[in-house]
CSV table of C-alpha atoms in Angstrom, one decimal:
chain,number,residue,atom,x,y,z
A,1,UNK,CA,136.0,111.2,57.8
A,2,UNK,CA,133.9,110.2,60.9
A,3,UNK,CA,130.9,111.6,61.3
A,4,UNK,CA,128.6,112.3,64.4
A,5,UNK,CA,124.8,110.8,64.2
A,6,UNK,CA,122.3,112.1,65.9
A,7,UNK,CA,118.9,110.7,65.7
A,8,UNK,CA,115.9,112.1,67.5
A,9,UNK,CA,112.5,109.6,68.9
A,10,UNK,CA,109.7,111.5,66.9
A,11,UNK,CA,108.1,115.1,69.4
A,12,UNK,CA,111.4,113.3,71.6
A,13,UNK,CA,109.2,110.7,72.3
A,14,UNK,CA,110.8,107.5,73.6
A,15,UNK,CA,112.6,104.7,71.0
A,16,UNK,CA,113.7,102.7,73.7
A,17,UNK,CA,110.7,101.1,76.6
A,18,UNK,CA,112.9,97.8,77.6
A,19,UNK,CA,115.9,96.2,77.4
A,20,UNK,CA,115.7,94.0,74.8
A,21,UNK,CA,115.2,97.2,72.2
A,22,UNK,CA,118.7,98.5,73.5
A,23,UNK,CA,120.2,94.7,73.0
A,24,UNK,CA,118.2,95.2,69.5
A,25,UNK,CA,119.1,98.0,68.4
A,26,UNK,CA,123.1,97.4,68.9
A,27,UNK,CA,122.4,94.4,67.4
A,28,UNK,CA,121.4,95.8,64.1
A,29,UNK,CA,124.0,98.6,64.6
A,30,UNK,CA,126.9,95.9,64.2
A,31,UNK,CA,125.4,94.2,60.9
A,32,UNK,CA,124.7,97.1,59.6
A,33,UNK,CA,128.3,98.4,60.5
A,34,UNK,CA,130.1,95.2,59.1
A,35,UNK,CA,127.9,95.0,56.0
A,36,UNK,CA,128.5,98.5,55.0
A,37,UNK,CA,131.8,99.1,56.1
A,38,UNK,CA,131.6,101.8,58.9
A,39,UNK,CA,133.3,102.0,62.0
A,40,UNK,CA,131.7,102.8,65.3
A,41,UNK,CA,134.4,104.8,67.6
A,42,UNK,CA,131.3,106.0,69.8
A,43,UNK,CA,127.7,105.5,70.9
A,44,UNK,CA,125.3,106.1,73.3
A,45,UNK,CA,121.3,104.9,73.1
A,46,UNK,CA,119.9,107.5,75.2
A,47,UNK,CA,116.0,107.0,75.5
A,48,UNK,CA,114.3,109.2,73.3
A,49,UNK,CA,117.9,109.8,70.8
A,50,UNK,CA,120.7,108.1,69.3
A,51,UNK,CA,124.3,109.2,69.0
A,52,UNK,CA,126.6,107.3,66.8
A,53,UNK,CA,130.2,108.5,66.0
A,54,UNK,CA,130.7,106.7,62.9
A,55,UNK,CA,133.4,106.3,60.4
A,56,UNK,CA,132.4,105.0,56.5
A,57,UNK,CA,134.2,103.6,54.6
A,58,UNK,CA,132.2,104.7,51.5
A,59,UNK,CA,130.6,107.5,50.4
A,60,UNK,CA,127.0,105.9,50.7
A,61,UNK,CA,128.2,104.0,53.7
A,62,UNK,CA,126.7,106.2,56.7
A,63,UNK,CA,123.5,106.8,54.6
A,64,UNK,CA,123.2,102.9,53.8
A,65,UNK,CA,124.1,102.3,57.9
A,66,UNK,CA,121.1,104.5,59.4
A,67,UNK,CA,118.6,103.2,56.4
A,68,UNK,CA,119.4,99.5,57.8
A,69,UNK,CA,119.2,100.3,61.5
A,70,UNK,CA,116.1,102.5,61.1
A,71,UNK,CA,114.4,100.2,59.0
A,72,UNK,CA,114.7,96.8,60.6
A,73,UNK,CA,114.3,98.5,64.2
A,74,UNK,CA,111.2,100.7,63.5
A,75,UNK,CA,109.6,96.8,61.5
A,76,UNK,CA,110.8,95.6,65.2
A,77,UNK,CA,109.6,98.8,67.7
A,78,UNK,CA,105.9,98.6,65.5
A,79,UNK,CA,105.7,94.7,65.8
A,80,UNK,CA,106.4,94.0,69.3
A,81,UNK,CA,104.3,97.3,70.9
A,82,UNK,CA,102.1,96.9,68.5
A,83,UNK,CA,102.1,100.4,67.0
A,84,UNK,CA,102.6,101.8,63.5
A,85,UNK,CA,104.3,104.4,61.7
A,86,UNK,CA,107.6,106.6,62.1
A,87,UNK,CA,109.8,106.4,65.6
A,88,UNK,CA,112.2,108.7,63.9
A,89,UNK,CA,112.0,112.2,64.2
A,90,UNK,CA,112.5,112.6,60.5
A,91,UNK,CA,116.2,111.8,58.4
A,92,UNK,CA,119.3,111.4,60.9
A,93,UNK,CA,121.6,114.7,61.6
A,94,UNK,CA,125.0,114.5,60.4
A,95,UNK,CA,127.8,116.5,61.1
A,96,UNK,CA,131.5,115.8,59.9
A,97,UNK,CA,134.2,115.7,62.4
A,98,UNK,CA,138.0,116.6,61.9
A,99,UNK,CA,139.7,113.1,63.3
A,100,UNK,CA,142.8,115.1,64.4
A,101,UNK,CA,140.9,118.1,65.9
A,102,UNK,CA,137.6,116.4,67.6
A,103,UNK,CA,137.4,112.9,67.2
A,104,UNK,CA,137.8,112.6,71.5
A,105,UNK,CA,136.0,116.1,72.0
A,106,UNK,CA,133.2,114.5,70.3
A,107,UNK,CA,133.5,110.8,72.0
A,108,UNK,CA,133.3,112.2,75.3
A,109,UNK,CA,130.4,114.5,74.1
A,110,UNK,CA,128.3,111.5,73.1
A,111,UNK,CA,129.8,109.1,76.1
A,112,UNK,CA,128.7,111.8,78.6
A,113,UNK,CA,125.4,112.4,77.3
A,114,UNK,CA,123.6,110.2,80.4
A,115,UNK,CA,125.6,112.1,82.7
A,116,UNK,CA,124.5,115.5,81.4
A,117,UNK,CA,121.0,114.1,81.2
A,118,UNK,CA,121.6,113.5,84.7
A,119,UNK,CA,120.5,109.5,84.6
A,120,UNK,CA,123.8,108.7,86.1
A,121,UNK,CA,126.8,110.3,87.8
A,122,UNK,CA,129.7,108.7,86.1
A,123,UNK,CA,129.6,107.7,82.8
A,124,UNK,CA,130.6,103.6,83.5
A,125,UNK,CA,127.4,103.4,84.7
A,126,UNK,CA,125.2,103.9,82.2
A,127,UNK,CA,125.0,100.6,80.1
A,128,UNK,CA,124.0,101.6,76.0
A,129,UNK,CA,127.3,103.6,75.4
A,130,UNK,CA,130.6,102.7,74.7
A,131,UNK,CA,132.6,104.3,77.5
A,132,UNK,CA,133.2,101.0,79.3
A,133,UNK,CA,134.9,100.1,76.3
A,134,UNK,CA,136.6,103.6,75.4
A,135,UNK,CA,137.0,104.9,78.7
A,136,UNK,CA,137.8,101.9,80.9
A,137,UNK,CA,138.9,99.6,78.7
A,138,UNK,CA,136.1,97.1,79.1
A,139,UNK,CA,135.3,94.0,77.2
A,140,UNK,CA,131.7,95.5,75.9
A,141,UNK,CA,128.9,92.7,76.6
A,142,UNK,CA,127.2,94.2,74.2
A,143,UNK,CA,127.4,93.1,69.9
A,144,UNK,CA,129.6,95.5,69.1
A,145,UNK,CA,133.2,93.8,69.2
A,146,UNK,CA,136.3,95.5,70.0
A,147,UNK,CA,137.3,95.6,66.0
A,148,UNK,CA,134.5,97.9,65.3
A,149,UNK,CA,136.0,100.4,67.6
A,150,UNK,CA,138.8,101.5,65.6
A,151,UNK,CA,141.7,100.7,67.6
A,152,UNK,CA,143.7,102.8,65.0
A,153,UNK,CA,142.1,106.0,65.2
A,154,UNK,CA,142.7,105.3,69.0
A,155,UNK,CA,145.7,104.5,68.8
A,156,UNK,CA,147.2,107.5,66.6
A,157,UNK,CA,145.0,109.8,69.5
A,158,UNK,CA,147.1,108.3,72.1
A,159,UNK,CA,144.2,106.9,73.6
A,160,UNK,CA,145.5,104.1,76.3
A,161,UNK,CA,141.8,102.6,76.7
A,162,UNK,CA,142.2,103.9,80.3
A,163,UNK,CA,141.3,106.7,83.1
A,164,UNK,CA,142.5,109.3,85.2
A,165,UNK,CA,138.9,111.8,85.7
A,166,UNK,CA,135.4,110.5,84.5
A,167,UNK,CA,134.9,111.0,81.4
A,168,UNK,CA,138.8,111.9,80.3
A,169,UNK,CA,140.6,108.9,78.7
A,170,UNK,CA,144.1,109.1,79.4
A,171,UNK,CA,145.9,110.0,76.4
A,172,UNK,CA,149.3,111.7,74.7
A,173,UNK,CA,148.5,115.1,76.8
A,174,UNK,CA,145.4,115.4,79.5
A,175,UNK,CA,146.6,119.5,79.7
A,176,UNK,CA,145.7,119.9,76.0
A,177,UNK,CA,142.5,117.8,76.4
A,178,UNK,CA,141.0,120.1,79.3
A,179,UNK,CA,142.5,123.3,77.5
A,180,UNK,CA,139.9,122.1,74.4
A,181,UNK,CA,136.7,124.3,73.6
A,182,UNK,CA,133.2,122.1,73.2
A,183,UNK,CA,132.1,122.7,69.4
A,184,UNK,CA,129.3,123.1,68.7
A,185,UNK,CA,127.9,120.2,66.7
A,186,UNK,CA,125.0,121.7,66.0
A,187,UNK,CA,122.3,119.3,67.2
């Protein structure tokens, strides 16, 4: 069942200050992905939170994802600004989502987040998310390859990896996607 990740800097402080920790941390989030077989559908890196849509293959698979990423990115935040101690606001939020029901509710949810946040007006332009990949189709530039993005799950959604509004992949009906209540995913 995919799940939604949320992640929270600690008092919402920052866990991103450059680049390179974005290029980092997406790094990380495809090892950790390939060596505990999960499945990334969705992601933004906003810069004080993380939202992963993630899909394990194992029970322990989501648990043993977020210990890798947090572990080896917090050693990597603390050596290179020189700091110590927790980034994370505590454990990672979880929340289950129905594949059939949700799955693109809660991509465009997460893909929309810098638009919300109001660091951008269309969702292509922000650069730590997946919508260029989901939404328009883009090769990603970024670690996580176009396997990781379960092209099945996308596939069986109708999802044709292209546009028609911001934010709205195309897919098997647009009516029933703008007819869809936001749920409340609790974070």
């Amino acid at each position: 069942m995919p799940q939604h990740i949320v992640q929270r800097g600690i008092n919402r402080e920052p866990c991103f200050f450059a680049e390179e920790d974005y290029h980092s941390y997406l790094h990380w989030l495809e090892r950790a992905a390939v060596d505990w077989h999960c499945v990334v559908h969705a992601y933004v890196l906003m810069t004080n939170h993380v939202h992963l849509l993630v899909s394990p293959e194992t029970e322990t698979g989501t648990a043993k994802l977020m210990q890798a990423i947090g572990r080896r990115y917090v050693q990597y935040i603390n050596r290179s600004y020189r700091r110590t101690g927790s980034l994370w606001e505590g454990r990672y939020k979880s929340s289950v989502i129905q594949a059939e029901t949700y799955l693109l509710t809660c991509m465009r949810y997460i893909e929309l987040n810098p638009v919300r946040a109001g660091m951008v007006q269309d969702p292509g332009q922000y650069r730590w998310s997946s919508y260029r990949h989901n939404g328009l189709g883009q090769a990603q530039g970024q670690p996580l390859g176009h396997g990781r993005f379960s092209d099945k799950i996308c596939a069986e959604a109708g999802i044709r990896r292209t546009q028609k509004r911001p934010g709205r992949p195309a897919g098997k009906t647009d009516q029933s996607r703008d007819t869809e209540t936001q749920p409340d995913f609790g974070f």
